[in-house]
Structure formats: structure tokens, C-alpha cells
Amino acid sequence: MLMCNKERLQDKITTFSKFGDTGKGGITRLSLSPAALEAREEFCKRCKALGMEIKTDDMANIYATIPGDENLPAIMMGSHADSVKQGGNYDGILGVLTGLEVAETIVTEKIPHKHPITVVIWTNEEGARFEPAMMSSGVITGKFDKDVMLASKDTEGITFKEALEASGYMGEVENRMTPEKYRALVELHVEQGPVLEDEKIDIGVVEGVCGMINYEFTFAGQADHAGTTPMKYRKDALYAAVKTIQYLHDELDKLDSKLVYTTGKISAHPNIHTVIPDLVKFTLDARHQDPEVINQVLEIIKAIPKTVEKCEASFEKAWSRNTVHFHSEFVNYVEKNAKEFGYTTKRMYSGPGHDAQFITDIIPTTMIFVPSEKGHSHCEKEFTPLENCLKGANVLLQTVLDIDKK
Amino acid sequence: MLMCNKERLQDKITTFSKFGDTGKGGITRLSLSPAALEAREEFCKRCKALGMEIKTDDMANIYATIPGDENLPAIMMGSHADSVKQGGNYDGILGVLTGLEVAETIVTEKIPHKHPITVVIWTNEEGARFEPAMMSSGVITGKFDKDVMLASKDTEGITFKEALEASGYMGEVENRMTPEKYRALVELHVEQGPVLEDEKIDIGVVEGVCGMINYEFTFAGQADHAGTTPMKYRKDALYAAVKTIQYLHDELDKLDSKLVYTTGKISAHPNIHTVIPDLVKFTLDARHQDPEVINQVLEIIKAIPKTVEKCEASFEKAWSRNTVHFHSEFVNYVEKNAKEFGYTTKRMYSGPGHDAQFITDIIPTTMIFVPSEKGHSHCEKEFTPLENCLKGANVLLQTVLDIDKK
């Protein structure tokens, strides 16, 4: 079977790890920052050397294309090149670099193909500098209002519009990905969780992106002096919150074992050791691929009484997303190809969001996951062994060629 | 029986409520602030008008004295005149104003007494501008190092020393309260809790100040992505904290019903709704007059396992104080006098700290509590009906005269 080149892939990973290098094993490569622009320049230089044609759209998404039959839509690979603050060398960029390696393999091995083949960089996936995340894939698929996005500011007060205009990568609206011009997207990404490594799986066959709900809970009690208020008089909002978190754990643990839920954020007011808290808030994030399970979570939330430990309890939805299912035929290609290479596979749904979940609304899309060592991600310790990156690239190559043949 | 004057007491409360008036029913009268200096000026003016002699010591504590037999030590009444930010018109200042009203009654009614009688204002009881609380009673009783206190800074970087020197109230070390010069202290204070009002009690007969312990608990887990980490892999520090707070409630509720305990402060790291918390801290404040009950609390704390929900659990003492017992004979005077006036009484220990708890180490001391409406304190809603203030003043007057006779 056709395969990518290990040394070349290593060189790509090493080279790009310099752009935004924190000196501690990771990178800070916020969207459209000088470090991100260096990475874009290197990407374009390498694509041009392979004879690829480069276009950018009005959101600075980069499309680098190996020509094919000009009457056929292109097949896309790729991901994002920006990172969170003190992030790792794999999240996003590995999808770009394996895409580039597949392109290099196709060009240097002169592998025949009918469709044009494009490697894409989506602008500002992380939302770490300009909120929200997945901004540019969101704009071109109609999820976000472009004017609102252009007004998004970083911590220094620079708008996304200003950063876009200064970047040199802002192109034409006509260059946006459309179903007429593009046939498919295959996005390779690191798992960002521990399952593949723990179960010794080479390739995560990603069936979709889990639906999720995010709720904020509020408990209103009475702030009183810790030393003067007998227990029976108290309306302790923190204890009401504790009781409710325990209730949520007890009930949610009875649901399907694939459900993940998290109380990640908590705040207490006035948060003084000698004052009984009068206002406590916490969040619940819950994810599962089956909307029925998400509904069960909702029922459990709705069963919280209006009064908990004499405190007023309330909750409201902060945000949610429905489960996204990728193109089943492409999902099958990924699985078949991985197995033909002799790689172990596991079908799974992505917990985190990815550009692919927006793109799939417009064109047939799928994803390939490779293991994250110890599940670390969004940190400098993020790591995927080269061998696993190469396996992912090989499956990506074969899947793109399968789509091309269809 | 001799009694204080209701209209005069009302005038004092109304007049002093102007100094630092927030316009919302309360005051902000931080220690040695312009508002606090206005209150001191008014106090001194009124004391001089009564023929009292005014001295200040090196911590700006004010001692205003009705002369008596110069060979006898003085009997003190009083409290503090500073407030917290957006505090009320009763905490501290009511002890000063009832003392002043008692002095005015003694002077105007020409009540015979042998000992000199002093009204005191202790500087910086609240510690709201310069930490710690009870600073000046602490310095003159050897609890705090004066040089360290002088270096204490407010949020604008002004040291306590600078504020002291600028105040015009810094006097001589020789003027400090000593057991040779002072025979007793009786401090009237608002309860700052709901018990007296709720049980329809006029006078709290304060036997002492509760011992307390304050512990900080830490739970160290693993920060992972909320969407990628199956429940079984998690080390959720917030859930470990929740389990432990529930354990503490379950166990501490089995102890004596007079025990009060509070988890007032909690923090989670990184405190992001999509990240499993890796570090959670909370505090436990526990108070009871019986050291044996405090020991039982300690045993419950020590029984927390080293590992809770796969997270590393640890705790350390932030601070503590032993129970303070007031002078039993003076405590009896307060109770007897209240009953002779026909007032309802309840023996109790103070939960919060007061200057009196330091002073009692040096000279015989006791306290008188009057009810706080709904237990509100350290807020603008703090209120004690005039009738209750007057009852307190009457008991204070009689108690000082009892001590004088002894």
C-alpha cells in the first residue's frame, strides 16, 4: 500500500514547533499572531514548492491545491494552525501537517488522482485570542455573523478585523469553501483524551461529534457571620450547591457509561472564610452522542427542587450543541483503510468541537483521530508519537484516494 | 433604679451615623479615615463638655475619664468607632456611645462613685483598612508586635504608622491601659447574630468568646478535557472537595448543637467549564466555647483520608484561638442587673472576636450584648431598636456602679 514518509513528517512537525516555541516543549501560537503568521508563511512556501496553487478567502482561511480535473470539485484535508496559550505541537497543526505530507506523497510519488486535492488551514479554531472558537469555519458555514466576528477583540483591544487586515492573508469571499468547489473534508486530529492510548488503539474512527449541554446553576442563600449564626438559622448557598453536585453525580452515574459530565467552574460570594456564602454558582457540562441520553440528563437537571437546604435553586442553559454525525461512507473508508494497514481501530464520537463539525453541514466530512499521550492536550505536555502520526497520515492518504476514486 | 436617657442616646446614635454616612442607611468609617477622625472629634468634644479628661496612647486609643479618687484605678467602658466598608451604625460605636451616655448620666445626675470612670475608643478593631483586626488592643496586651503593625498598609499603600502620625491622636506609651491604672473593662456590643432577637431576649450575658479553628483543605487531581476524558479516568478535585464537605457536615452535625462551622471560601483551578478541576481549596471555620468540642472537630478533620476520589487530600491550620472566659463576678453583675431591670437574659459565648477578649488577659473584663435585628451585621441593614440600646446602657451603668462599689 502507498505510504507517507516518516522522516519528512518528522521534519514538518519539528519545523512548525519552532513557530511560537515556549522553550518548554510547547507553543503559544494565538490566531494571526506573529508566530501564527510565520507558520502560515512556511506552509505556503512548502505548498508552492510542491506546485500547489494557494488561495485565501475573506476569513484568511488558506486553501492550497494540487490541480486535478478542473471540472471536478476538490477533496480537502487539513485543520487549524493556531494554538491556545502554552499549548502543544499536535492539536490542529497535525491535521495540517499530515495533509501536507499526503500532498507531498501524492506529488512526489506522482500518484494519479482525478479531483483537485486541497490542504486547508482554518483561521482561529481555538478562539483563544478572539472568541468564539471555530470562528472561520463557523462564518463560512453560516453559523456565525461575520460582522459580529470582525468586532471580536483580543485582550489588547485589537479587533479580529484589524488582525485580519494586517495579516496579509485576507482574500476574496469568492474563494470560500462551497459545495460546488469542494467534494469532501477529511480532518485528522489528536484525540485530546486518554482512550486510544489506554486501549492501545492506533486509529480513532470518528463517527461524529457528541452533543452537549452546558448549564449554570445558582443557589441564593443568606450571608451571615460564621461565628454568630447557629446552624439551624443558616441558608448556606455553598452547602446547597454541594448537595446538588452530589445529587447530579448520583443520578448521572446511573446513565449510559459513555456519558461524560463535568462541574468545572464554581464561585462563591462573598468567598470569605468567616461569612456564610449567600450566592454560589457552578456549571455542568454533559456530553453524549445519543440525544436520548442528553434528554435524560436534562430530566435529572429539571428534577432539582426550587429550594435546596433553604436556598433558592435555579439553573439556566448556557449553551448546547446537537450531536453531529459524519458521512458514514467516509467513516467506513477510514476504518477499512486502517484495518488494511493492520492498525487497531475504535469507532468513537469526539467530545471536543472541531471545524469539521461545522463543515459537515455543507460538504461530506469525516475525521481521523490519533492517540494523545496520557490524554494531555491544550498544554505543553501534549504529545503523539511519530509512529502514530505516520499511521494517521497513511490512513488519511488512502481515504483521500478512496474518495477520489468514487 | 438609675437609668440612662433615651432621647440623649438617640441623639448620640443619630449624630455619629453622619460620620461616614453612605446614604444607604450605613457607614463606611475605616480606621483613621477622615470619617473616623470626625467621629473622634465629636466624641472628644462631648467628653470635654462633661468635664472628662482626655488622653491618647501611642496606638491612638482614646481614654476619656471622669475623675474619681486619684489613688484608685479607673473603670472602663467602650469599644471601637471604626467600621468595615459599608458597615452599620451599631457594631462597635454602640459600645462607645452607651459608655458616653453612662458617663453623661453619672455626671449630670451627680451619681457618687469612688473610682475614676473612663470611656475608651480602641483604634482599628475591624482591620478593614489595616490588617489585622483588634490591632491596638492586641498591641497593648502584647498579642501583636507594634513594629509589624506600624508597617501594615491599606490598599493605597499608606502604612498604619503614616495614618497614625497624620491623625493627630497619637499619644504617649505611658498612657496605655495597664492593670495599675485600670480596674475593669465592660464592653457593650451588638450580638451580630439572630439568637437574642429570635428568642426575644433583651440582654446577652456574655460569658466569654468561643474558641475557634480555621483550616484550609486542598485537593489535587488532574486537569483534563471535559469532553474527552471518560468518567473512570478522572481525578476530579472538585468532586473530592464536595465529598469532603458532605462528610464534614455529616460528622460535625453529630456534635454539640452549639457548635457552628462554616465553609465560607472555595476556589477551583483552572475554573473553566470545559476542564476537570485539578486543584480545589476550601476553608472550614468551627467555633465552640468548650475546647473538648473543638478537639472533636479536629478528630473529624484528621479522619479525612489521604486520598479522596483518587485525588490527594491535605489540610492545614490557618489559625485558631482558644476560648476566652470573662470575669465571672462581672458576668454575674450583668445578669443580676438586667434581671433587676426586668429584662430577659441569656448567657452566651460570643462567636466573633472583640477587643475585650484581648483586654481580659490584663484586667477583669466582661461584655454585654444587645440584639441585632435579623442578625444582620457588617452591612448597612445592621440595626438595634433604640429601646434595646437603652436597656443595654442601663445594665452597663448599673454594672459599672457595682464594680465601683466593690
Short mmCIF file of C-alpha atoms in Angstrom, two decimals, chain B residues 55 57 61 70 108 119 124 132 187 192 210 216 225 231 332 360 363 367 370:
data_model
loop_
_atom_site.label_atom_id
_atom_site.label_comp_id
_atom_site.label_asym_id
_atom_site.label_seq_id
_atom_site.Cartn_x
_atom_site.Cartn_y
_atom_site.Cartn_z
CA LYS B 55 -5.60 61.09 76.96
CA ASP B 57 -1.75 56.42 73.87
CA ASN B 61 -6.55 54.63 71.69
CA GLU B 70 -6.86 59.51 92.16
CA THR B 108 -25.44 65.10 85.07
CA VAL B 119 -14.83 55.73 78.19
CA ASN B 124 -8.70 49.78 64.36
CA PRO B 132 -5.20 42.55 61.41
CA GLU B 187 -17.73 46.38 76.61
CA GLN B 192 -24.18 40.35 65.32
CA CYS B 210 -15.72 30.99 71.67
CA GLU B 216 -7.75 25.11 54.74
CA HIS B 225 -10.76 17.96 28.94
CA MET B 231 -15.53 9.26 33.96
CA ASN B 332 -22.92 37.80 87.33
CA THR B 360 -9.35 40.32 79.64
CA ILE B 363 -7.65 43.32 83.59
CA MET B 367 -19.29 42.17 77.78
CA VAL B 370 -27.93 43.65 72.76
#
